[in-house]
CSV table of C-alpha atoms in Angstrom, one decimal:
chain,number,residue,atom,x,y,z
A,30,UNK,CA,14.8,-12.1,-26.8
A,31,UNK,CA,13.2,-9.4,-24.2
A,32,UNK,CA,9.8,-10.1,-24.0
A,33,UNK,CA,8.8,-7.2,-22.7
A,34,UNK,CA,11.2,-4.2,-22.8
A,35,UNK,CA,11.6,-0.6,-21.1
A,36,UNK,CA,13.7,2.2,-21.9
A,37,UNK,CA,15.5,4.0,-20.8
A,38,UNK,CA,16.6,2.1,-17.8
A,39,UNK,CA,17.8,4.3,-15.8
A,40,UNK,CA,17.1,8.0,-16.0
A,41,UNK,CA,18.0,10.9,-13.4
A,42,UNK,CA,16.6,14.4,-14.6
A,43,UNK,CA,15.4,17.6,-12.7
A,44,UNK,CA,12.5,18.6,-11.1
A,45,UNK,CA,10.1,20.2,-13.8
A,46,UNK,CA,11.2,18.6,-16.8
A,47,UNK,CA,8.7,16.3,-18.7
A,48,UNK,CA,9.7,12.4,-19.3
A,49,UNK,CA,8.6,9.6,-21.2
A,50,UNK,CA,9.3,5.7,-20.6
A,51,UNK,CA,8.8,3.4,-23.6
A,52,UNK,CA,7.5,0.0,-23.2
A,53,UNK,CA,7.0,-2.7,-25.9
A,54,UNK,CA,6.1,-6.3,-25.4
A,55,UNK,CA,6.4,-8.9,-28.2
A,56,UNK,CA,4.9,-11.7,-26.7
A,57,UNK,CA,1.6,-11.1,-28.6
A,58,UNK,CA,-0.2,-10.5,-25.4
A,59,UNK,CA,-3.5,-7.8,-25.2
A,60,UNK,CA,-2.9,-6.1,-22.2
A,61,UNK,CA,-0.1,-4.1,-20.5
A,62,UNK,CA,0.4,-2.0,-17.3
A,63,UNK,CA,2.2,0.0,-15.5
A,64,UNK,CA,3.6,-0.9,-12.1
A,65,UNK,CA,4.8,1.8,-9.9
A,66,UNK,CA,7.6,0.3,-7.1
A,67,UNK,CA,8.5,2.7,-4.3
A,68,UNK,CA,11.6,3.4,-2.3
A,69,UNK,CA,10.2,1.1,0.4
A,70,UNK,CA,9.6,-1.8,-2.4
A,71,UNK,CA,6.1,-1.2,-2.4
A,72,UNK,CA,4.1,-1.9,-5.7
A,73,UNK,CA,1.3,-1.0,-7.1
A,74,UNK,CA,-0.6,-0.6,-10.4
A,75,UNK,CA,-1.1,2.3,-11.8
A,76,UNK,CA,-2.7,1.8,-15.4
A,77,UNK,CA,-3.9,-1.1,-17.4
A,78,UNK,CA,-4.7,-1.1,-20.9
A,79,UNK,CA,-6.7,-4.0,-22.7
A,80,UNK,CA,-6.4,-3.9,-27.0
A,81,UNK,CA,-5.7,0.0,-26.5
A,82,UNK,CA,-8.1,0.6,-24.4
A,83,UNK,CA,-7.5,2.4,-21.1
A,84,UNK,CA,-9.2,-0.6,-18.4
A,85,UNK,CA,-7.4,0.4,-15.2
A,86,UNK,CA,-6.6,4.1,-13.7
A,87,UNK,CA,-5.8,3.9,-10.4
A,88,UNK,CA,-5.7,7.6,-8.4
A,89,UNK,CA,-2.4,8.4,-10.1
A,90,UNK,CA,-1.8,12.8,-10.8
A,91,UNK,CA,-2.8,13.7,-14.3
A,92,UNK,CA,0.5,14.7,-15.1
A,93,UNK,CA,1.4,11.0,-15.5
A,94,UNK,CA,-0.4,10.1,-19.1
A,95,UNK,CA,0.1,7.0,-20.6
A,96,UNK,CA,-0.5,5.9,-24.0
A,97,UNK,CA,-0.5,3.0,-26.1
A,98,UNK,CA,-0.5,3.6,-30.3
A,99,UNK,CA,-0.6,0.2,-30.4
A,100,UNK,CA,-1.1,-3.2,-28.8
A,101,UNK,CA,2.3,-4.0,-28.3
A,102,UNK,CA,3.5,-0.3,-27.1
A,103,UNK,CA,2.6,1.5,-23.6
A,104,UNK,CA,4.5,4.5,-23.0
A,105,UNK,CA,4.5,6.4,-20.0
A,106,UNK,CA,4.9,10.0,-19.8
A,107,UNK,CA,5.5,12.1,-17.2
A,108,UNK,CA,5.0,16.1,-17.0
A,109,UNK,CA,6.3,18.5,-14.7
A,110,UNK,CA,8.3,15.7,-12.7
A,111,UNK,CA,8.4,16.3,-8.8
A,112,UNK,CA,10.9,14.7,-6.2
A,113,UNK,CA,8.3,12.3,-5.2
A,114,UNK,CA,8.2,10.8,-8.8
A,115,UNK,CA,11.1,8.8,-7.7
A,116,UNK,CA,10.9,5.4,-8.0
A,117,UNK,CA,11.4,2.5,-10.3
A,118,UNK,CA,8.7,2.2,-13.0
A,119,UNK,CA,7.6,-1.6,-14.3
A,120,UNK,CA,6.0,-2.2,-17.1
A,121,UNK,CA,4.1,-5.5,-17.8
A,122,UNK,CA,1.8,-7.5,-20.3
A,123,UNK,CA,-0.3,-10.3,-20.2
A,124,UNK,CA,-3.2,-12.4,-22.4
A,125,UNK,CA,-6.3,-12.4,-20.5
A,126,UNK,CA,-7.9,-15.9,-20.6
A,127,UNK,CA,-11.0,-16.8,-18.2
A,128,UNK,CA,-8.6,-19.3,-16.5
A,129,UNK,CA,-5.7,-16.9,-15.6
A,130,UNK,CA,-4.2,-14.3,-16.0
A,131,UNK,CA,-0.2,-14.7,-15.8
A,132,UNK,CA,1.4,-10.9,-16.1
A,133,UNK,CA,5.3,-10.7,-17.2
A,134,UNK,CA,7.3,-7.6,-16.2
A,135,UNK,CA,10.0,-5.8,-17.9
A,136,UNK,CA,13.1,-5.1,-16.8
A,137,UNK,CA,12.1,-1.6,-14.8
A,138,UNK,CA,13.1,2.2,-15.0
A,139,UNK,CA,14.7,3.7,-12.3
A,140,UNK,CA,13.9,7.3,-12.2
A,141,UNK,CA,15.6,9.4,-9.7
A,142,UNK,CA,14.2,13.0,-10.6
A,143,UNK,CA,16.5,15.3,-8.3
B,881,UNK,CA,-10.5,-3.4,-1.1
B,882,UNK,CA,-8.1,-6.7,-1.9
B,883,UNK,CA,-5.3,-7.0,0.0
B,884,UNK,CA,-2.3,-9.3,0.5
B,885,UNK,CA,-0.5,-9.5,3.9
B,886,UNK,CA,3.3,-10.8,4.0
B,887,UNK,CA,4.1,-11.5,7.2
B,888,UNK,CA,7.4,-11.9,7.8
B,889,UNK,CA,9.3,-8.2,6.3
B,890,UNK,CA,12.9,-9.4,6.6
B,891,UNK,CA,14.1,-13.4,7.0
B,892,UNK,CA,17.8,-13.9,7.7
B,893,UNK,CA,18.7,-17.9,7.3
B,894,UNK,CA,21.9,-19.9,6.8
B,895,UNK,CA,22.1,-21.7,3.8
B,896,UNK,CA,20.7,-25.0,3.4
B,897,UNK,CA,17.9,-24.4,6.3
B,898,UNK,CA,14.3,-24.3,5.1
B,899,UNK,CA,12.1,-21.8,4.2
B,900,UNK,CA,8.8,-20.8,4.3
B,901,UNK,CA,6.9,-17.1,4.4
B,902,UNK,CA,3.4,-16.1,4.9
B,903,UNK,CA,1.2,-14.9,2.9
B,904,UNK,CA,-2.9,-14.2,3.6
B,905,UNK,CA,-4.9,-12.1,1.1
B,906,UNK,CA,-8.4,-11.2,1.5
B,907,UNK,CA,-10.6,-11.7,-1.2
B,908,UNK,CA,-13.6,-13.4,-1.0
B,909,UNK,CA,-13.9,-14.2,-4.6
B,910,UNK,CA,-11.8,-16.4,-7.4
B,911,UNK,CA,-8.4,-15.4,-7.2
B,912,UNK,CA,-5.0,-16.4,-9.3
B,913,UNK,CA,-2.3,-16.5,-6.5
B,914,UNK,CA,1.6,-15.7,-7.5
B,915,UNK,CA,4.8,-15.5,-5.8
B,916,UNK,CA,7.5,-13.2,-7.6
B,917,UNK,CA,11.4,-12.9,-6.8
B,918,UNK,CA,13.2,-9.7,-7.2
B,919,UNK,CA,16.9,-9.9,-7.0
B,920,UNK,CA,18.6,-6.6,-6.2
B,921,UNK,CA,18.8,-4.3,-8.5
B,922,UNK,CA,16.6,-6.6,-10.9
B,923,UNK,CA,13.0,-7.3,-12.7
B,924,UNK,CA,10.2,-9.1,-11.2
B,925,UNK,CA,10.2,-12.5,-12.0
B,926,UNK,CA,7.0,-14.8,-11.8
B,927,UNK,CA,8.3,-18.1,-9.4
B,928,UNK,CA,4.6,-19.7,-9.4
B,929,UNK,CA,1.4,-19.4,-9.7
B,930,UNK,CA,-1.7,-21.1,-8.8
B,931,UNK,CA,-5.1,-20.8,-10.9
B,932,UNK,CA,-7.0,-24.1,-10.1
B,933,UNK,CA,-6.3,-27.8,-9.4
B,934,UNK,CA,-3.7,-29.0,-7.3
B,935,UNK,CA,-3.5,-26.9,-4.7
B,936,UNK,CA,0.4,-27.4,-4.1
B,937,UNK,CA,2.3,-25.6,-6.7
B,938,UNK,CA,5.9,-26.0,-7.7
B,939,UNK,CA,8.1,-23.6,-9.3
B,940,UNK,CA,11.1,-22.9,-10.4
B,941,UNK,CA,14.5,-23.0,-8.8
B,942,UNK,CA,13.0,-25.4,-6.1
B,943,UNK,CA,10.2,-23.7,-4.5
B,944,UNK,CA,7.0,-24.8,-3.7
B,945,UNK,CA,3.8,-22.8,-2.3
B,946,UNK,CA,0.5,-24.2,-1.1
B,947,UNK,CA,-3.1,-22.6,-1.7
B,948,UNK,CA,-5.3,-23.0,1.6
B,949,UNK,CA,-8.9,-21.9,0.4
B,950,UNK,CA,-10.0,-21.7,4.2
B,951,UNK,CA,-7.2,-19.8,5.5
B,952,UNK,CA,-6.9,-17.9,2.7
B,953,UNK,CA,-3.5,-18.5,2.4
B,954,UNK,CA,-0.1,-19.0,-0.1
B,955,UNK,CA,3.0,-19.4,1.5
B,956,UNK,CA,6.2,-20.2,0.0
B,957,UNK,CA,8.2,-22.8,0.6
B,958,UNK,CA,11.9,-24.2,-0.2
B,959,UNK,CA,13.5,-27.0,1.6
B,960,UNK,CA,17.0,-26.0,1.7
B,961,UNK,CA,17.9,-22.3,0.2
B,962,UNK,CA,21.3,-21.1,-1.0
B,963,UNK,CA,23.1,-17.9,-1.1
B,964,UNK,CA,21.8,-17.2,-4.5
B,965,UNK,CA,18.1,-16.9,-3.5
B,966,UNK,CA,18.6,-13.8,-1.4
B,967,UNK,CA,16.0,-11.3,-3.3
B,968,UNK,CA,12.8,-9.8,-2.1
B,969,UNK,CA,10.0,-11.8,-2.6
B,970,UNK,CA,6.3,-10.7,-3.4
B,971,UNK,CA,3.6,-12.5,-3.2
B,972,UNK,CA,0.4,-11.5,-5.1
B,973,UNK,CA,-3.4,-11.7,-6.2
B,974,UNK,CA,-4.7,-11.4,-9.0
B,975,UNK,CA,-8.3,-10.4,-8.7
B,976,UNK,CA,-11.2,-9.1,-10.7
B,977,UNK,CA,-12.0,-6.0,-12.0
B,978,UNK,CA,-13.9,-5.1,-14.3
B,979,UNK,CA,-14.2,-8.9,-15.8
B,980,UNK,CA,-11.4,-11.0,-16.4
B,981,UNK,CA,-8.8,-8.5,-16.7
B,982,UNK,CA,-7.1,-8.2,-13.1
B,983,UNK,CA,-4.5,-6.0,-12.2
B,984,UNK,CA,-2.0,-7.8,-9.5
B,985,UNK,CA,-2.1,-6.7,-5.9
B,986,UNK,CA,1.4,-7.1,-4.2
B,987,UNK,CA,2.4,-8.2,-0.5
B,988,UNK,CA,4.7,-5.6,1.2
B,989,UNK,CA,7.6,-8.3,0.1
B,990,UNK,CA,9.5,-10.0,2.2
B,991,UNK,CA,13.3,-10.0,2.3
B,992,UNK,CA,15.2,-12.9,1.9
B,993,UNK,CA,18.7,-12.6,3.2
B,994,UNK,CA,20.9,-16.1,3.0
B,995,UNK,CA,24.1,-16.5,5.0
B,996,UNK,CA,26.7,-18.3,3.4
């Protein structure tokens, strides 16, 4: 069983267009993110929500809105994609507990927006 | 600001030599210290982690990593690597914000190339 699971997985689409990546975690967890991993392998947060609640908003363009209907779901969408956009896309869960805080990724979207 | 420095951007070895790569971060607060693997074209998975206690973690598939409080260090460790861990490996920090809830704060990564 995926724990936590992205889709689609791979998506290529034109510059303009408006996108959405699905994420769902079944591991019971309370929090999820989205990780953002450039061309150069660098990666870095770009939202966090905690029990549906948006915790974490890093200086990502509005046109990227996520949201989460429930506490297993995140979904990421995208308006107005630009070339820039490409990259791979990782979303992530975790409990929080005062002694740790262990964070599983998904599997990643590759976006390639041309 | 947190950050984590890897030191080392790409590591070439022959297989069965020993391993080890840097990692600093500077955070002068409790921090929860992990070292991911990415193989290519593939998820990040969690090799370790430290929270508290021993300060020399082991992990899976052999690897090992070592908290140093005073030199605010991580590094990863393996004794004799194979082929099979080539992947780029990230080492991160989990650090507050906001209360418990952290968000992870990634290394550069370091790439891990094995020669048969």
């Amino acid at each position: 069983d995926t724990a936590v699971s992205q889709t689609p997985k791979y998506l290529v689409t034109q510059m303009g267009n408006d996108k959405s990546i699905k994420c769902e975690q079944n591991l019971g967890h309370d929090t999820m993110y989205w990780y953002k991993q450039d061309s150069k392998k660098f990666l870095k947060i770009m939202f966090s929500y905690n029990n549906k609640e948006l915790i974490i908003n890093e200086t990502v363009p509005n046109r990227f809105s996520p949201k989460s209907p429930d506490k297993a779901h995140l979904n990421l969408h995208i308006n107005s994609l630009e070339l820039g956009d490409s990259a791979v896309y990782f979303c992530a869960s975790s409990q929080v507990k005062v002694s740790g805080n262990t964070i599983y990724f998904g599997e990643g979207s590759w976006l390639t927006v041309v | 600001a947190q950050s984590v420095s890897q030191h080392n951007h790409h590591v070439i070895l022959s297989e069965a030599a020993s391993l080890e790569l840097g990692c600093n971060y500077s955070y002068g607060g409790t921090v929860n210290l992990f070292w991911y693997v990415q193989y290519p074209g593939q998820h990040l998975q969690l090799l370790l982690k430290y929270f508290s206690g021993d300060p020399l973690v082991k992990g899976i598939k052999g690897f090992e990593a070592e908290f140093i409080k005073s030199k605010f260090s991580f590094n990863l460790r393996k004794p004799s690597v194979q082929w099979s861990d080539t992947a780029e490996y990230f080492c991160a920090v989990n650090a507050e914000y906001g209360g418990s809830q952290g968000n992870l704060i990634f290394g550069k990564g370091t790439k891990l190339s094995v020669k048969p």
